CSV table of C-alpha atoms in Angstrom, one decimal:
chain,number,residue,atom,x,y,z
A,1,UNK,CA,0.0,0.0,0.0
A,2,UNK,CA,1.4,3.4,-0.7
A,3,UNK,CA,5.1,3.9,-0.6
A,4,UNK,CA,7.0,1.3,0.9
A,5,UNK,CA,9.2,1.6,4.4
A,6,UNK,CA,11.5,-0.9,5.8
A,7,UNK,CA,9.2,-0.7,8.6
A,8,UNK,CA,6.6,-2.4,6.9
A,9,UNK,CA,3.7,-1.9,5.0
A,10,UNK,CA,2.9,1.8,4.5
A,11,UNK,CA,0.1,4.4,3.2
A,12,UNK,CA,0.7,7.8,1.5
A,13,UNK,CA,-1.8,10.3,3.1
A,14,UNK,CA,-1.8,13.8,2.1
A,15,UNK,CA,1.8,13.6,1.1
A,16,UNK,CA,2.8,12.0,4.5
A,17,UNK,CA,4.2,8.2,4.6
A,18,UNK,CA,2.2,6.8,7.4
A,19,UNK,CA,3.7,3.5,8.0
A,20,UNK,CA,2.7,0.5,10.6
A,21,UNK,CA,5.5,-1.7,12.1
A,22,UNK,CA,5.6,-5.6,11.6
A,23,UNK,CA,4.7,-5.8,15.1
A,24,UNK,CA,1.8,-4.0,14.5
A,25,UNK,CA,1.3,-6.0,11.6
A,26,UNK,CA,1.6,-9.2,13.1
A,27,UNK,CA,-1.2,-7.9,16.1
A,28,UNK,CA,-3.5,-7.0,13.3
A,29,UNK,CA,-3.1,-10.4,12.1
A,30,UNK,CA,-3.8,-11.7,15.2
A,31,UNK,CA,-6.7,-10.0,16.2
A,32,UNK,CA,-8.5,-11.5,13.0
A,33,UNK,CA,-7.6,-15.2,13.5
A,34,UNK,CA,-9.1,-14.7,16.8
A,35,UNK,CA,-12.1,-13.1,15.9
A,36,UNK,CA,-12.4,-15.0,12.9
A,37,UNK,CA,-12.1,-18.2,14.9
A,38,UNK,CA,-15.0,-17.2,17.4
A,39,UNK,CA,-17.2,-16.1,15.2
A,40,UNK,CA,-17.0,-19.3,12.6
A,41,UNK,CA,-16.4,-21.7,15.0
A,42,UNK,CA,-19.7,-22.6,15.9
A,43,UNK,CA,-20.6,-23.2,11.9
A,44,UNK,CA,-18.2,-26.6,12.2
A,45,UNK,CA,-19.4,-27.7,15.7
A,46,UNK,CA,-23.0,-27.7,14.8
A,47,UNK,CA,-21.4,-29.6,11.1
A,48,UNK,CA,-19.8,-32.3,13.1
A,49,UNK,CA,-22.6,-32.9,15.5
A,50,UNK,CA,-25.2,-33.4,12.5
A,51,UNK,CA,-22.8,-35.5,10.6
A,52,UNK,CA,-22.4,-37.7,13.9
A,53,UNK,CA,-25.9,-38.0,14.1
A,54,UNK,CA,-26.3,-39.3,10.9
A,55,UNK,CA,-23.1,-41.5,10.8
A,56,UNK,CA,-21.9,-42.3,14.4
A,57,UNK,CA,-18.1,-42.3,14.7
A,58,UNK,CA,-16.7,-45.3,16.2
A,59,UNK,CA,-14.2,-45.2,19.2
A,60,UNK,CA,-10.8,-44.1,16.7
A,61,UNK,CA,-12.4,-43.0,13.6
A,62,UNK,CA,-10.6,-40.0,12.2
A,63,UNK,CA,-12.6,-36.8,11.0
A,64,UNK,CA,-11.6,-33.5,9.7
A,65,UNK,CA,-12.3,-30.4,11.8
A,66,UNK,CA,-12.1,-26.7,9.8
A,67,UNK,CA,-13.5,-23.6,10.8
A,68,UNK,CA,-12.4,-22.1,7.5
A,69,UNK,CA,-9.5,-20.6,8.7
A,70,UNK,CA,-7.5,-23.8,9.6
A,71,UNK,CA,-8.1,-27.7,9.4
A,72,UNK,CA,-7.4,-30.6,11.9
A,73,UNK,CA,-7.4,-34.0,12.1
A,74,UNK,CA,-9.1,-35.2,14.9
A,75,UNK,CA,-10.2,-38.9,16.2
A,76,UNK,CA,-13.3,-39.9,18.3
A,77,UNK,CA,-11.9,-41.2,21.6
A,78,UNK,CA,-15.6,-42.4,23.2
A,79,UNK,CA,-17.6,-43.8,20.0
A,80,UNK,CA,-19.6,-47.1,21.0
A,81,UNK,CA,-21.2,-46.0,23.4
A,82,UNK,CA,-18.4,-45.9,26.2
A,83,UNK,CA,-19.2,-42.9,28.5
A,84,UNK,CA,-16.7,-43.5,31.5
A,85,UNK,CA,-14.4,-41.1,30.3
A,86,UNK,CA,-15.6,-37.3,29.4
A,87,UNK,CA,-17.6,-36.7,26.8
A,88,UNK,CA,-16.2,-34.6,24.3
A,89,UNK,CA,-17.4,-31.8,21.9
A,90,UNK,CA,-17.7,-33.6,18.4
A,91,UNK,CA,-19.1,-36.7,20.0
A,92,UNK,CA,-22.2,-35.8,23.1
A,93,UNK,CA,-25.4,-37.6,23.3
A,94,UNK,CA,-28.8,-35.4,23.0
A,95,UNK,CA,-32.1,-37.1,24.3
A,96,UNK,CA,-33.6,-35.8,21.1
A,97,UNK,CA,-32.4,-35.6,17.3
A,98,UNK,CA,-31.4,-33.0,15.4
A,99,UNK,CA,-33.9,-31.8,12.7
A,100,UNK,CA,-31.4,-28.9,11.0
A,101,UNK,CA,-29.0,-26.7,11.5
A,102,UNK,CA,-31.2,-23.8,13.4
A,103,UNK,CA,-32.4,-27.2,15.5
A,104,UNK,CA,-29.0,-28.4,16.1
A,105,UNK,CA,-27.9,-24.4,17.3
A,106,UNK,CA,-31.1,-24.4,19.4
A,107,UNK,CA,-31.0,-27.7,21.4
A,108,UNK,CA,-27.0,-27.1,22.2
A,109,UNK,CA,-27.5,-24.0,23.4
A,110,UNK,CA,-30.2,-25.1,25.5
A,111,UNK,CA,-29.3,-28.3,26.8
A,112,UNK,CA,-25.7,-27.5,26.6
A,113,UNK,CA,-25.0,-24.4,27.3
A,114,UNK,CA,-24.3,-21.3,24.3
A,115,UNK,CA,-20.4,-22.2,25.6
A,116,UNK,CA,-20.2,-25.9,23.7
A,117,UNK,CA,-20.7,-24.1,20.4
A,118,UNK,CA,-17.4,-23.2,20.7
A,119,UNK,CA,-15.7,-26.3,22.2
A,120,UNK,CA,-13.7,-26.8,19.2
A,121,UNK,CA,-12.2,-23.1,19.2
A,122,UNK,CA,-8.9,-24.0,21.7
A,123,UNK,CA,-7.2,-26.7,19.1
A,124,UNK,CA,-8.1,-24.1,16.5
A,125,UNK,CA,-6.6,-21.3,18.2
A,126,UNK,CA,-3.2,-23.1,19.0
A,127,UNK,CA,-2.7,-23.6,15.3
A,128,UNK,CA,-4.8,-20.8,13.7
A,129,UNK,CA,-2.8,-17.4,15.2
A,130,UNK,CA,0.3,-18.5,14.7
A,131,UNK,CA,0.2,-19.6,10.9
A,132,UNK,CA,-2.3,-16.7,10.2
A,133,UNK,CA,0.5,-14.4,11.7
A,134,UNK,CA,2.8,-15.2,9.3
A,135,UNK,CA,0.6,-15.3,7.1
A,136,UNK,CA,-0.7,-11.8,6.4
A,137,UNK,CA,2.9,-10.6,7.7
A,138,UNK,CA,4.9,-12.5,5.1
A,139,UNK,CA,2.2,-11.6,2.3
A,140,UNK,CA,2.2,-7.1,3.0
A,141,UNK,CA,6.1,-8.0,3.3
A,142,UNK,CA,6.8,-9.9,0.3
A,143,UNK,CA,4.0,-7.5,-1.6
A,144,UNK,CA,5.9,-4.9,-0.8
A,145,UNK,CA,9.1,-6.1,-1.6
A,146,UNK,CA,7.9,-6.4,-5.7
A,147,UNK,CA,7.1,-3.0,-5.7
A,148,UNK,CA,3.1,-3.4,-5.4
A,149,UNK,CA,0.8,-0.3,-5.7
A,150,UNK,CA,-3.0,0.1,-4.7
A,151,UNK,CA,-4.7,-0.8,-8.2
A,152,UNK,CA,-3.8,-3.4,-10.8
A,153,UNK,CA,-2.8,-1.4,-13.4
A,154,UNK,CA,0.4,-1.2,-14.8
A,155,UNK,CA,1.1,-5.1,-15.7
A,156,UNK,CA,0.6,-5.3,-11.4
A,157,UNK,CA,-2.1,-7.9,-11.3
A,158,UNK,CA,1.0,-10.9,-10.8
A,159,UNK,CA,2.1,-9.3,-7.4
A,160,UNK,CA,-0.4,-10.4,-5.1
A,161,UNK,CA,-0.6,-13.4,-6.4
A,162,UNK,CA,2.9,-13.9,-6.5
A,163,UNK,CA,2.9,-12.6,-2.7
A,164,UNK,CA,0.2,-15.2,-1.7
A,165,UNK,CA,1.4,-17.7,-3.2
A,166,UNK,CA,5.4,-17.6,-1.7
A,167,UNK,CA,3.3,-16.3,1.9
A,168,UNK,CA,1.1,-19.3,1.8
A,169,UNK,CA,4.3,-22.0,1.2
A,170,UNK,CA,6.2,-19.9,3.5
A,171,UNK,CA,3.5,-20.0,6.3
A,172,UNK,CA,2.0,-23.8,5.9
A,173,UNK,CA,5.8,-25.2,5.6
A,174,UNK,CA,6.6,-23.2,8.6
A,175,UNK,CA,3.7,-24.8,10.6
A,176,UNK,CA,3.2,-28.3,9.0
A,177,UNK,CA,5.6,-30.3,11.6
A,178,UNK,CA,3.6,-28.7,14.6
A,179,UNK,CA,0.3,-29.6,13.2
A,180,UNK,CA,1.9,-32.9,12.5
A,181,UNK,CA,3.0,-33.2,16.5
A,182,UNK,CA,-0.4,-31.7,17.6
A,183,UNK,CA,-2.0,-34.1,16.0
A,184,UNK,CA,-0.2,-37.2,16.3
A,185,UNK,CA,-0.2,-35.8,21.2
A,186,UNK,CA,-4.7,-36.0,19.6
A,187,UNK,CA,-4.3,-39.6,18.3
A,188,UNK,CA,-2.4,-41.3,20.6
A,189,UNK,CA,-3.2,-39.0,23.5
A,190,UNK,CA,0.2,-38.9,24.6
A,191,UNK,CA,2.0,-36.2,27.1
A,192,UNK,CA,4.4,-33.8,26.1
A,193,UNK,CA,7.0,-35.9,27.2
A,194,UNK,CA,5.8,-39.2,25.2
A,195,UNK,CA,5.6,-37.2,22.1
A,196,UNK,CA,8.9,-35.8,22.0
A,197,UNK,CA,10.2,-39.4,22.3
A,198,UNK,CA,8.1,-40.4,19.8
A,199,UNK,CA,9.1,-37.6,17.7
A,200,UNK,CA,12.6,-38.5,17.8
A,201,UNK,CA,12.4,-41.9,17.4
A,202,UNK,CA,10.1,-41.2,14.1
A,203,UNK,CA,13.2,-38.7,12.8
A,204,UNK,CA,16.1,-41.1,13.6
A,205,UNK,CA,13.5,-43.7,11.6
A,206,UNK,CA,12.4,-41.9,8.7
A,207,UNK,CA,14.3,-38.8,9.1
A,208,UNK,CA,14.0,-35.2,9.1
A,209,UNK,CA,11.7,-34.9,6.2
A,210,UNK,CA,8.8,-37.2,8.1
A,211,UNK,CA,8.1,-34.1,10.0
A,212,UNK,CA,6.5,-32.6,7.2
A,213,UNK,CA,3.9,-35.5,6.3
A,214,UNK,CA,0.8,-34.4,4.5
A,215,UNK,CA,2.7,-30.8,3.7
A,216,UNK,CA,1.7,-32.1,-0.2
A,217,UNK,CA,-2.0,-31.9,0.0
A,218,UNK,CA,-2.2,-29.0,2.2
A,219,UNK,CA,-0.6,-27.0,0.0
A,220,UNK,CA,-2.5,-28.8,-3.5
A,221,UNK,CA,-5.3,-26.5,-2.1
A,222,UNK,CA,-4.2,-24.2,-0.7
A,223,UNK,CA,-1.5,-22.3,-2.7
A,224,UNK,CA,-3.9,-21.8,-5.7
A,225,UNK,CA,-6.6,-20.6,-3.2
A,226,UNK,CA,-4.1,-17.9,-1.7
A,227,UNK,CA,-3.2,-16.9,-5.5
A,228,UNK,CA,-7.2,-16.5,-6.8
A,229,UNK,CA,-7.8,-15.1,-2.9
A,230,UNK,CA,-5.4,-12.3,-3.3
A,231,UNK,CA,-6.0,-11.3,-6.7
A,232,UNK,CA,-9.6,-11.3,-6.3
A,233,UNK,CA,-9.5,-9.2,-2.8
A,234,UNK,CA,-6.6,-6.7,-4.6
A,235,UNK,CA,-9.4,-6.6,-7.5
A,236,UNK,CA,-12.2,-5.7,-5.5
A,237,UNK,CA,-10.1,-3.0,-3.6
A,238,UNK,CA,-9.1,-1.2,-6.4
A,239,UNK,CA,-12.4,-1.0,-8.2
A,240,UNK,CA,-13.7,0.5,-4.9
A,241,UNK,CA,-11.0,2.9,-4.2
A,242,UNK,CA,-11.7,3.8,-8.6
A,243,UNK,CA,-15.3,4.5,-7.6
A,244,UNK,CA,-14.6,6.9,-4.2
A,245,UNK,CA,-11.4,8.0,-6.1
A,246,UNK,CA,-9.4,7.8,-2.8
A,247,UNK,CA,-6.4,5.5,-1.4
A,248,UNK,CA,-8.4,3.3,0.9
A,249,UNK,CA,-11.6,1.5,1.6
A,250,UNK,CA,-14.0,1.3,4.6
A,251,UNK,CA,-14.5,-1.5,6.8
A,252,UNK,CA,-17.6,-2.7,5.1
A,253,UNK,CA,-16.2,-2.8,1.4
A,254,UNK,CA,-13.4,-4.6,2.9
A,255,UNK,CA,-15.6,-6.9,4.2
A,256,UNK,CA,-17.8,-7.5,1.0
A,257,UNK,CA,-14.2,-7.4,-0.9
A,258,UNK,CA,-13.1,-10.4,1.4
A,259,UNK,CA,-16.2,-12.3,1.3
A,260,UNK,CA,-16.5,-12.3,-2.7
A,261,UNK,CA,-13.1,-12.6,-3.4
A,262,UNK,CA,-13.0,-16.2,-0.6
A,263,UNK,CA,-16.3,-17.6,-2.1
A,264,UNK,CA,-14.8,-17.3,-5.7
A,265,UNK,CA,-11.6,-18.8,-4.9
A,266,UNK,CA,-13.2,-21.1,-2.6
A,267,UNK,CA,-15.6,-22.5,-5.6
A,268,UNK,CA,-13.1,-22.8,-8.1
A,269,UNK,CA,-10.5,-24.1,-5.6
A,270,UNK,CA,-13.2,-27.1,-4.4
A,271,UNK,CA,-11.7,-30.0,-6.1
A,272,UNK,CA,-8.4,-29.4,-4.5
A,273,UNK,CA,-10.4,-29.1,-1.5
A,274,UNK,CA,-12.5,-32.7,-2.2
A,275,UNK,CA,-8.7,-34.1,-3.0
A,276,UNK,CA,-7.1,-32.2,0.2
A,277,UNK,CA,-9.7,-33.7,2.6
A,278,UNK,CA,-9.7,-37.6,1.6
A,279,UNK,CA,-6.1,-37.7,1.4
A,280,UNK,CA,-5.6,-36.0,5.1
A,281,UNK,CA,-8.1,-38.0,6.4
A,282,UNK,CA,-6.4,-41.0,5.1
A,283,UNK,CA,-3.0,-39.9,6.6
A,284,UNK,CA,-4.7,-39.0,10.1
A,285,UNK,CA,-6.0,-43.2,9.9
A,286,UNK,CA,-2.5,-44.1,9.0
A,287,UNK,CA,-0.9,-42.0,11.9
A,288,UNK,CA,-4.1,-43.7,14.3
A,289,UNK,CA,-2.8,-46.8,13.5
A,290,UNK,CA,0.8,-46.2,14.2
A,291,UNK,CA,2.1,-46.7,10.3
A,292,UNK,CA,0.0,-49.7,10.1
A,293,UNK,CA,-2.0,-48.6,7.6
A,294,UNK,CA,-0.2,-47.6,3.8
A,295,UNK,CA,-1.8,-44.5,2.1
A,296,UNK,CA,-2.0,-44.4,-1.7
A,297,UNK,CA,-0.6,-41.6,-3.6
A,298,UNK,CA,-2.7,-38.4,-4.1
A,299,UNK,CA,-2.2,-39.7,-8.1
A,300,UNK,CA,-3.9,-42.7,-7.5
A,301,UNK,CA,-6.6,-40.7,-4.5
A,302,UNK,CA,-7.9,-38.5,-7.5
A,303,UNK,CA,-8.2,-42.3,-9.7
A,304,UNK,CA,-9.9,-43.6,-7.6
A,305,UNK,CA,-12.9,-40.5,-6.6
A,306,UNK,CA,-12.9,-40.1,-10.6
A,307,UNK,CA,-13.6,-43.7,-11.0
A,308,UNK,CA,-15.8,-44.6,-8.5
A,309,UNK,CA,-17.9,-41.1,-8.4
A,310,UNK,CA,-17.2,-39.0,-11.4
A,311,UNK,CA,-16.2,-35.5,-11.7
A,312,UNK,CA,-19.1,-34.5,-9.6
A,313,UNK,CA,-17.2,-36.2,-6.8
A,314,UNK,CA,-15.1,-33.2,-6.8
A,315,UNK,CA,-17.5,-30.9,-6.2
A,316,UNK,CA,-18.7,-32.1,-3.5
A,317,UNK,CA,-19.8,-30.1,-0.6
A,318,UNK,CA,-20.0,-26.5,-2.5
A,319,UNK,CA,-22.4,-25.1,-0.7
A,320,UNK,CA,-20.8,-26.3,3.1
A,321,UNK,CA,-17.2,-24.8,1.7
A,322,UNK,CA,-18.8,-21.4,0.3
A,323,UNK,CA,-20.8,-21.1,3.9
A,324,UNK,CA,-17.5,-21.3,5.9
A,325,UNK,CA,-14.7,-19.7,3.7
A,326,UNK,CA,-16.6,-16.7,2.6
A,327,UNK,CA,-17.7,-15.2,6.2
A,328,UNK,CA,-14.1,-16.5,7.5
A,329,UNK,CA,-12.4,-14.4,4.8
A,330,UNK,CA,-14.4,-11.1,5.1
A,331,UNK,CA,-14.1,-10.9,8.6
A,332,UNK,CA,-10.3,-12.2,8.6
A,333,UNK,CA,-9.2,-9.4,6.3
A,334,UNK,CA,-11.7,-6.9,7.7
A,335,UNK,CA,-10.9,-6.7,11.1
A,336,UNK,CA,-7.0,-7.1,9.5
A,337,UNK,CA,-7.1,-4.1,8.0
A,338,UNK,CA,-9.0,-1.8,11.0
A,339,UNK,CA,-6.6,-2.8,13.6
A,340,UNK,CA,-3.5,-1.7,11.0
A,341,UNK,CA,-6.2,1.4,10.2
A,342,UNK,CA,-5.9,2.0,14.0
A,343,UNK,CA,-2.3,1.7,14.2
A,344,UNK,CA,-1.5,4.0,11.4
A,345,UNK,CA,-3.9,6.6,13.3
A,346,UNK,CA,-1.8,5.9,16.3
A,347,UNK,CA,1.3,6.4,14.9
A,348,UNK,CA,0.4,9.8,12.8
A,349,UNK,CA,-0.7,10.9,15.8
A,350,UNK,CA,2.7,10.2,17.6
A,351,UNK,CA,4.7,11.6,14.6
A,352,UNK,CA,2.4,14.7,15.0
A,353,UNK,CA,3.1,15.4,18.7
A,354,UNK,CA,7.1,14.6,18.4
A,355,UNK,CA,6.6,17.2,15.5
A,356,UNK,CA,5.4,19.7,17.7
């Protein structure tokens, strides 16, 4: 945005350079996974809980848990009807069925308590801030670095896709191992201690690189979603700043910017998505099953769908995916870009009083 500073990302305002620090950055970015996270949250408990109804997960059956900002593999520890232990958020008994999705939010809240929509939110949070902070950081940073302006014009339509792209690798390589380690404490329900051991003896094993299992189908989907997401949002931005004919857009366009810009890159994206899914729920089996259990290529994954289902076997779910990604990406970026609004008002107002 604007100039740039080696301070980080920067907007020119009335001929002044008001720039944010990537501190700043990195709270902005935080702020959103956080709010993005509580607010979507209860979408994929009230998904699970209706899916369980339907098909009832048995004691070790691996599922996929996504909020739309981040995914996890997750196992049901108390399937068969064993209740001695806790009963836990993607797997509690209601006297009465669900009927729908306004039923399912209903009866939880009432029988449950409002709280257990949001029982999934602390696995979410431990992985969601953290790769959503270098997320957004590494994407301003890199989009700065090529030289990007506000608007597309100019042969400038590459950058942002070009900065999502190397931000998304960056940020799921970065984060891959500890999902992989989260996951694997889930399955096993081992203490710190136990996994660390474990996590040793696997790399002495299989080496280094068996840290970053399932890195490949993470990043089939979600690389090209970042490039389409970025462009789209960049889009968006500069046909609304064209139409006010000022640097900058409210916190409503960005959130109608975010949302369009997610559900078209979410729909075209979807078979990646379809692909992504199977094979991570395949690898969360093997890891339940401590390596007993071989995985097929993601080659011979999308055979088999295409064989067995068709092509509409990778469109599956369009309507689910749209639902989640769209509200998680308007209110990711929204809130994103009012907190850095708020620090660039905080820091022209500090550069004004030193001025004085």
């Amino acid at each position: 945005m604007g100039d740039v500073s080696s301070n980080g990302s920067s907007e020119k305002s009335c001929n002044t350079v008001i720039s944010i620090t990537p501190w700043q950055q990195m709270i902005s970015s935080c702020s959103g996974a956080i709010l993005t996270s509580f607010f979507v949250t209860p979408l994929d408990v009230v998904k699970i809980r209706l899916q369980a109804q339907n098909s009832p997960m048995k004691r070790g059956q691996c599922f996929l848990y996504c909020n739309g900002l981040m995914d996890h593999v997750c196992w049901c520890r108390n399937g068969n009807g064993n209740n001695t232990k806790p009963v836990h958020w993607y797997k509690r008994g209601l006297p009465q069925p669900f009927t729908g999705t306004l039923d399912a939010f209903m009866k939880i809240s009432r029988q449950e308590g409002p709280t257990s929509l949001w029982s999934g939110l602390p696995p979410t949070l431990v992985m969601a801030v953290p790769a959503t902070v270098v997320y957004f950081t590494c994407y301003e940073q890199f989009r700065n670095k090529l030289g990007y302006r506000d608007g597309l014009e100019q042969g400038q339509w590459w950058k942002p896709m070009v900065a999502g792209v190397t931000a998304r690798t960056w940020a799921v390589t970065l984060i891959s191992p500890l999902e992989m380690v989260r996951t694997k404490m889930q399955s096993e329900q081992l203490s710190y201690t136990a996994v660390w051991k474990s996590v040793k003896k696997m790399v002495r094993r299989d080496g280094v690189i068996r840290l970053w299992m399932g890195l490949g189908p993470t990043l089939l989907r979600d690389v090209p979603f970042s490039a389409l997401y970025w462009f789209g949002y960049e889009s968006f931005r500069s046909m609304l700043q064209k139409i006010h004919g000022k640097v900058g857009i409210n916190f409503w366009e960005n959130f109608f910017a975010g949302a369009a810009s997610g559900a078209i890159a979410g729909v075209i994206t979807l078979p990646f998505d379809v692909i992504k899914t199977h094979r991570q729920i395949e690898l969360g089996d093997m890891m339940n099953l401590s390596g007993e259990k071989q995985t097929s290529s993601t080659f011979r994954l999308i055979q088999n769908l295409y064989r067995q289902q068709g092509v509409t076997s990778l469109f599956t779910g369009i309507v689910p995916r749209v639902v989640k990604v769209a509200p998680a990406c308007a209110i990711m970026i929204s809130s994103y870009e009012y907190f850095k609004s708020m620090f660039r008002e905080h820091n022209r107002l500090m550069q004004n009083s030193l001025a004085i």
